[in-house]
């Protein structure tokens, strides 16, 4: 009877202690469990305010740790994209300012000084026309890339002979041959027929050749090749003999916001436009179900190429 009384007296105390311990344990557990979520939430708010250095520390190997790692990867990519976007705007601003300054300067010169001198006037007007073309090229590149990335352009697939079309694209560079001594050698197999969007694929070819012309070496020579491969594939490639591209920069040349560091002396900024032509090439090739690659060796040159499936008629049953 006495033991029963002791137990009766201690039971409320034990229950109270157990309840307090349970509440404390639940509180500590909830704090421990919710800490990664709280950190993630706080970091997300920092990113939303523009602080792309926000990171969270993964703990353990559970789903929350994986989520933390993914969040860190996301913030790094967002930070990089934001930085490269600023670089692109700086590039475009520079590329717009330079021709506009030249156009204004030469226009004022023609108006005030050389209007009566036909020879000087013609030379200065030629500069104005060239710089206007440069502006048009830049604006067209920006618009093309925006449309491609927004998916508002339609693919008009046509069966055509790519071998025949190459000569027409290369002829656009004849003025460079006359003025700068640029040599473009064409080595193409005949009757290579593909199913693609003619306009967009010609834009790919033009941009790859134009890039090679911009970065060609002292020999001023660009080699354009088109040939068949095994498995019903064709390969188009453009080779220059310029300084080449350092391996650490090569993966980023297709990036739409990529700006080569001034410390990288092996890869110059494009002489024309904002340097987004290769981004256009990449997107068009992706829309065709293909891919574009680049290989390069410092001091030797660069090869850029794409591979597509050649057109084959389906036999009638």
Coordinates of C-alpha atoms in Angstrom, one line a residue:
X1 CA 0.0 0.0 0.0
X2 CA 2.9 2.3 0.8
X3 CA 4.6 1.6 -2.5
X4 CA 1.4 2.3 -4.3
X5 CA 1.2 5.7 -2.6
X6 CA 4.8 6.5 -3.6
X7 CA 4.1 5.6 -7.2
X8 CA 1.0 7.7 -7.2
X9 CA 2.9 10.6 -5.9
X10 CA 5.8 10.2 -8.4
X11 CA 3.7 9.5 -11.4
X12 CA 2.7 13.1 -12.1
X13 CA 6.3 14.2 -11.7
X14 CA 7.5 11.5 -14.1
X15 CA 4.8 12.4 -16.5
X16 CA 5.6 16.1 -16.3
X17 CA 9.3 15.4 -16.8
X18 CA 8.6 13.1 -19.7
X19 CA 6.3 15.7 -21.3
X20 CA 8.9 18.4 -20.9
X21 CA 11.6 16.2 -22.3
X22 CA 9.4 15.3 -25.2
X23 CA 8.6 18.9 -25.9
X24 CA 12.2 19.9 -25.6
X25 CA 13.3 17.0 -27.8
X26 CA 10.6 17.8 -30.4
X27 CA 11.7 21.5 -30.3
X28 CA 15.4 20.6 -30.8
X29 CA 14.6 18.1 -33.5
X30 CA 12.4 20.6 -35.3
X31 CA 15.2 23.2 -35.1
X32 CA 17.7 20.7 -36.4
X33 CA 15.4 19.4 -39.1
X34 CA 14.3 22.8 -40.2
X35 CA 17.7 24.5 -40.2
X36 CA 18.6 23.4 -43.8
X37 CA 15.2 24.6 -45.0
X38 CA 15.6 27.9 -43.1
X39 CA 19.1 28.4 -44.5
X40 CA 17.9 27.6 -48.0
X41 CA 15.0 30.0 -47.6
X42 CA 17.3 32.8 -46.4
X43 CA 19.7 32.2 -49.3
X44 CA 16.9 32.2 -51.8
X45 CA 15.8 35.6 -50.5
X46 CA 19.4 36.9 -50.8
X47 CA 19.5 35.7 -54.4
X48 CA 16.2 37.4 -55.1
X49 CA 17.7 40.7 -53.9
X50 CA 20.7 40.3 -56.3
X51 CA 23.2 38.7 -53.9
X52 CA 24.4 35.8 -56.1
X53 CA 27.2 34.9 -53.7
X54 CA 24.6 33.2 -51.4
X55 CA 25.4 29.6 -50.6
X56 CA 24.1 26.9 -48.3
X57 CA 26.1 24.2 -46.6
X58 CA 24.9 20.6 -47.5
X59 CA 24.6 18.4 -44.5
X60 CA 24.6 14.6 -44.8
X61 CA 23.5 12.7 -47.9
X62 CA 19.7 13.0 -47.8
X63 CA 17.3 14.8 -50.2
X64 CA 17.9 18.2 -48.4
X65 CA 21.6 17.9 -49.0
X66 CA 21.1 17.2 -52.7
X67 CA 18.7 20.2 -52.8
X68 CA 21.4 22.4 -51.2
X69 CA 24.0 21.3 -53.8
X70 CA 21.5 22.0 -56.6
X71 CA 20.8 25.4 -55.1
X72 CA 24.5 26.2 -55.0
X73 CA 24.9 25.1 -58.6
X74 CA 22.0 27.2 -59.6
X75 CA 23.3 30.4 -57.9
X76 CA 26.8 29.9 -59.5
X77 CA 25.2 29.6 -63.0
X78 CA 22.9 32.6 -62.3
X79 CA 25.9 34.7 -61.1
X80 CA 27.9 33.7 -64.2
X81 CA 25.0 34.4 -66.5
X82 CA 24.4 37.8 -64.9
X83 CA 28.1 38.7 -65.2
X84 CA 28.3 37.6 -68.8
X85 CA 25.1 39.5 -69.7
X86 CA 26.7 42.6 -68.3
X87 CA 29.7 41.9 -70.5
X88 CA 27.5 41.5 -73.5
X89 CA 25.8 44.8 -72.9
X90 CA 29.2 46.4 -72.5
X91 CA 30.4 44.8 -75.8
X92 CA 27.3 45.9 -77.7
X93 CA 27.6 49.4 -76.3
X94 CA 31.2 49.6 -77.4
X95 CA 30.4 48.1 -80.8
X96 CA 27.5 50.6 -81.3
X97 CA 29.5 53.6 -80.1
X98 CA 32.5 53.1 -82.4
X99 CA 30.7 53.1 -85.7
X100 CA 28.3 55.9 -84.6
X101 CA 31.3 58.0 -83.7
X102 CA 32.9 57.4 -87.1
X103 CA 29.7 58.0 -89.0
X104 CA 29.1 61.3 -87.2
X105 CA 32.8 62.4 -87.7
X106 CA 32.9 61.6 -91.4
X107 CA 29.5 63.1 -92.0
X108 CA 30.5 66.3 -90.4
X109 CA 33.8 66.3 -92.4
X110 CA 31.9 65.8 -95.7
X111 CA 29.5 68.6 -94.7
X112 CA 32.1 71.1 -93.6
X113 CA 35.3 70.3 -95.5
X114 CA 35.3 67.9 -98.4
X115 CA 31.9 68.3 -99.9
X116 CA 33.4 69.8 -103.0
X117 CA 36.3 67.3 -103.3
X118 CA 34.8 64.3 -105.1
X119 CA 37.6 61.9 -104.4
X120 CA 37.8 62.6 -100.7
X121 CA 34.1 62.8 -100.4
X122 CA 33.7 59.3 -102.0
X123 CA 36.3 57.8 -99.7
X124 CA 34.7 59.2 -96.6
X125 CA 31.2 58.2 -97.7
X126 CA 32.6 54.7 -98.2
X127 CA 33.6 54.6 -94.6
X128 CA 30.2 55.8 -93.6
X129 CA 28.6 53.0 -95.6
X130 CA 30.9 50.4 -94.2
X131 CA 30.2 51.5 -90.6
X132 CA 26.4 51.5 -91.4
X133 CA 26.8 47.9 -92.6
X134 CA 28.6 47.0 -89.4
X135 CA 25.7 48.4 -87.3
X136 CA 23.2 46.5 -89.4
X137 CA 25.1 43.3 -88.9
X138 CA 25.2 43.8 -85.2
X139 CA 21.5 44.6 -84.9
X140 CA 20.6 41.6 -87.1
X141 CA 22.7 39.2 -85.0
X142 CA 21.0 40.4 -81.8
X143 CA 17.5 40.1 -83.4
X144 CA 18.3 36.6 -84.9
X145 CA 19.6 35.3 -81.6
X146 CA 16.6 36.7 -79.7
X147 CA 14.1 35.1 -82.1
X148 CA 15.9 31.7 -82.1
X149 CA 16.0 31.6 -78.3
X150 CA 12.4 32.6 -78.0
X151 CA 11.4 29.9 -80.5
X152 CA 9.4 32.3 -82.7
X153 CA 11.1 31.4 -85.9
X154 CA 9.8 28.5 -88.0
X155 CA 11.9 25.8 -89.6
X156 CA 11.3 25.6 -93.4
X157 CA 12.8 22.3 -94.2
X158 CA 13.8 21.8 -97.8
X159 CA 15.8 19.1 -99.7
X160 CA 18.8 20.8 -101.4
X161 CA 22.3 20.3 -102.6
X162 CA 24.6 21.8 -100.0
X163 CA 27.6 21.4 -102.3
X164 CA 26.0 23.8 -104.8
X165 CA 25.0 26.4 -102.1
X166 CA 28.5 26.7 -100.7
X167 CA 29.9 28.6 -103.7
X168 CA 27.2 31.2 -103.3
X169 CA 27.9 31.8 -99.6
X170 CA 31.7 32.0 -100.2
X171 CA 31.2 34.6 -103.0
X172 CA 30.0 37.0 -100.4
X173 CA 33.6 37.2 -99.2
X174 CA 34.9 38.3 -102.6
X175 CA 35.3 41.9 -101.4
X176 CA 37.7 40.7 -98.7
X177 CA 39.8 38.9 -101.3
X178 CA 40.1 42.1 -103.2
X179 CA 40.7 44.4 -100.3
X180 CA 42.5 42.3 -97.7
X181 CA 43.9 39.4 -99.7
X182 CA 41.8 36.8 -97.9
X183 CA 41.9 33.4 -99.6
X184 CA 39.1 31.0 -99.1
X185 CA 39.8 27.5 -100.4
X186 CA 36.8 25.3 -101.0
X187 CA 37.2 21.5 -100.9
X188 CA 33.7 20.0 -101.3
X189 CA 32.5 16.7 -102.6
X190 CA 29.7 16.9 -105.2
X191 CA 26.0 16.0 -104.8
X192 CA 25.8 16.2 -101.0
X193 CA 22.0 16.5 -100.5
X194 CA 20.5 17.3 -97.1
X195 CA 17.1 18.2 -95.7
X196 CA 17.4 21.5 -93.8
X197 CA 16.3 25.1 -93.6
X198 CA 18.3 26.7 -96.4
X199 CA 18.3 30.2 -95.0
X200 CA 19.3 29.2 -91.5
X201 CA 21.9 26.6 -92.6
X202 CA 23.5 29.2 -95.0
X203 CA 23.6 31.5 -92.0
X204 CA 25.5 28.8 -90.1
X205 CA 28.0 28.4 -92.9
X206 CA 28.4 32.2 -93.3
X207 CA 29.0 32.7 -89.6
X208 CA 31.6 29.9 -89.3
X209 CA 33.5 31.3 -92.4
X210 CA 33.3 34.8 -91.1
X211 CA 34.6 33.8 -87.8
X212 CA 37.6 32.0 -89.4
X213 CA 38.2 35.1 -91.6
X214 CA 38.3 37.3 -88.5
X215 CA 40.8 35.1 -86.7
X216 CA 42.9 33.8 -89.6
X217 CA 46.7 33.9 -89.4
X218 CA 49.4 35.6 -91.5
X219 CA 48.6 33.4 -94.5
X220 CA 45.2 35.0 -94.7
X221 CA 43.8 31.5 -95.7
X222 CA 40.6 29.8 -94.7
X223 CA 39.9 26.3 -95.8
X224 CA 36.3 25.2 -96.2
X225 CA 35.6 21.4 -96.5
X226 CA 32.4 19.4 -97.1
X227 CA 32.6 15.6 -97.3
X228 CA 30.7 12.4 -96.6
X229 CA 31.2 10.3 -93.5
X230 CA 30.2 6.7 -92.6
X231 CA 26.7 6.0 -91.4
X232 CA 25.0 8.3 -93.8
X233 CA 26.5 11.5 -92.3
X234 CA 28.1 14.6 -93.8
X235 CA 30.6 16.9 -92.2
X236 CA 31.2 20.6 -92.9
X237 CA 34.3 22.2 -91.4
X238 CA 36.1 25.5 -91.6
X239 CA 39.8 25.8 -90.7
X240 CA 41.9 28.9 -90.0
X241 CA 45.6 29.2 -89.3
X242 CA 45.4 31.8 -86.6
X243 CA 46.7 31.9 -83.0
X244 CA 44.2 29.3 -81.9
X245 CA 42.1 29.2 -78.7
X246 CA 43.4 28.2 -75.3
X247 CA 41.8 24.9 -74.0
X248 CA 40.3 26.6 -70.9
X249 CA 38.4 29.1 -73.1
X250 CA 37.3 26.6 -75.8
X251 CA 34.1 25.3 -74.1
X252 CA 32.7 28.8 -73.8
X253 CA 33.0 30.2 -77.3
X254 CA 29.4 29.2 -78.1
X255 CA 28.0 31.0 -75.0
X256 CA 25.7 33.9 -76.0
X257 CA 27.2 36.1 -73.3
X258 CA 30.8 35.0 -73.5
X259 CA 33.4 37.7 -73.4
X260 CA 37.0 36.6 -73.7
X261 CA 39.2 38.0 -71.0
X262 CA 41.7 40.6 -72.0
X263 CA 44.4 38.3 -70.5
X264 CA 43.6 35.7 -73.2
X265 CA 45.8 36.9 -76.0
X266 CA 45.1 33.8 -78.1
X267 CA 41.5 34.8 -79.0
X268 CA 40.6 38.3 -80.1
X269 CA 37.3 40.0 -80.0
X270 CA 35.4 39.9 -83.2
X271 CA 36.2 42.8 -85.5
X272 CA 32.6 43.0 -86.6
X273 CA 29.5 42.7 -84.4
X274 CA 29.3 41.6 -80.8
X275 CA 30.8 38.1 -81.2
X276 CA 27.4 36.4 -80.8
X277 CA 27.5 34.8 -84.3
X278 CA 28.7 31.4 -82.8
X279 CA 25.7 31.5 -80.4
X280 CA 23.4 31.7 -83.4
X281 CA 25.3 28.8 -85.1
X282 CA 24.9 26.6 -82.0
X283 CA 21.1 27.3 -81.7
X284 CA 20.4 26.7 -85.4
X285 CA 22.3 23.4 -85.3
X286 CA 20.3 22.3 -82.2
X287 CA 17.1 23.2 -84.0
X288 CA 18.3 20.9 -86.8
X289 CA 19.0 18.1 -84.4
X290 CA 22.7 18.5 -84.8
X291 CA 25.7 19.9 -83.0
X292 CA 28.7 22.1 -83.7
X293 CA 32.2 21.5 -82.4
X294 CA 35.5 23.2 -82.3
X295 CA 39.1 22.0 -81.9
X296 CA 42.1 24.3 -81.6
X297 CA 45.8 24.3 -81.1
X298 CA 47.7 27.3 -79.9
X299 CA 49.9 28.8 -82.6
X300 CA 48.4 26.5 -85.3
X301 CA 44.8 27.4 -85.7
X302 CA 41.2 26.3 -85.2
X303 CA 38.7 23.9 -86.8
X304 CA 35.0 24.4 -86.4
X305 CA 32.6 21.9 -87.8
X306 CA 29.2 20.3 -87.7
X307 CA 27.8 16.9 -88.7
X308 CA 24.3 16.3 -90.2
X309 CA 22.6 13.3 -91.7
X310 CA 22.4 13.4 -95.5
X311 CA 19.1 13.1 -97.2
X312 CA 18.0 9.7 -98.3
X313 CA 14.7 9.0 -100.1
X314 CA 12.5 6.4 -98.5
X315 CA 11.9 3.6 -101.1
X316 CA 8.3 3.1 -102.1
X317 CA 6.9 -0.3 -101.0

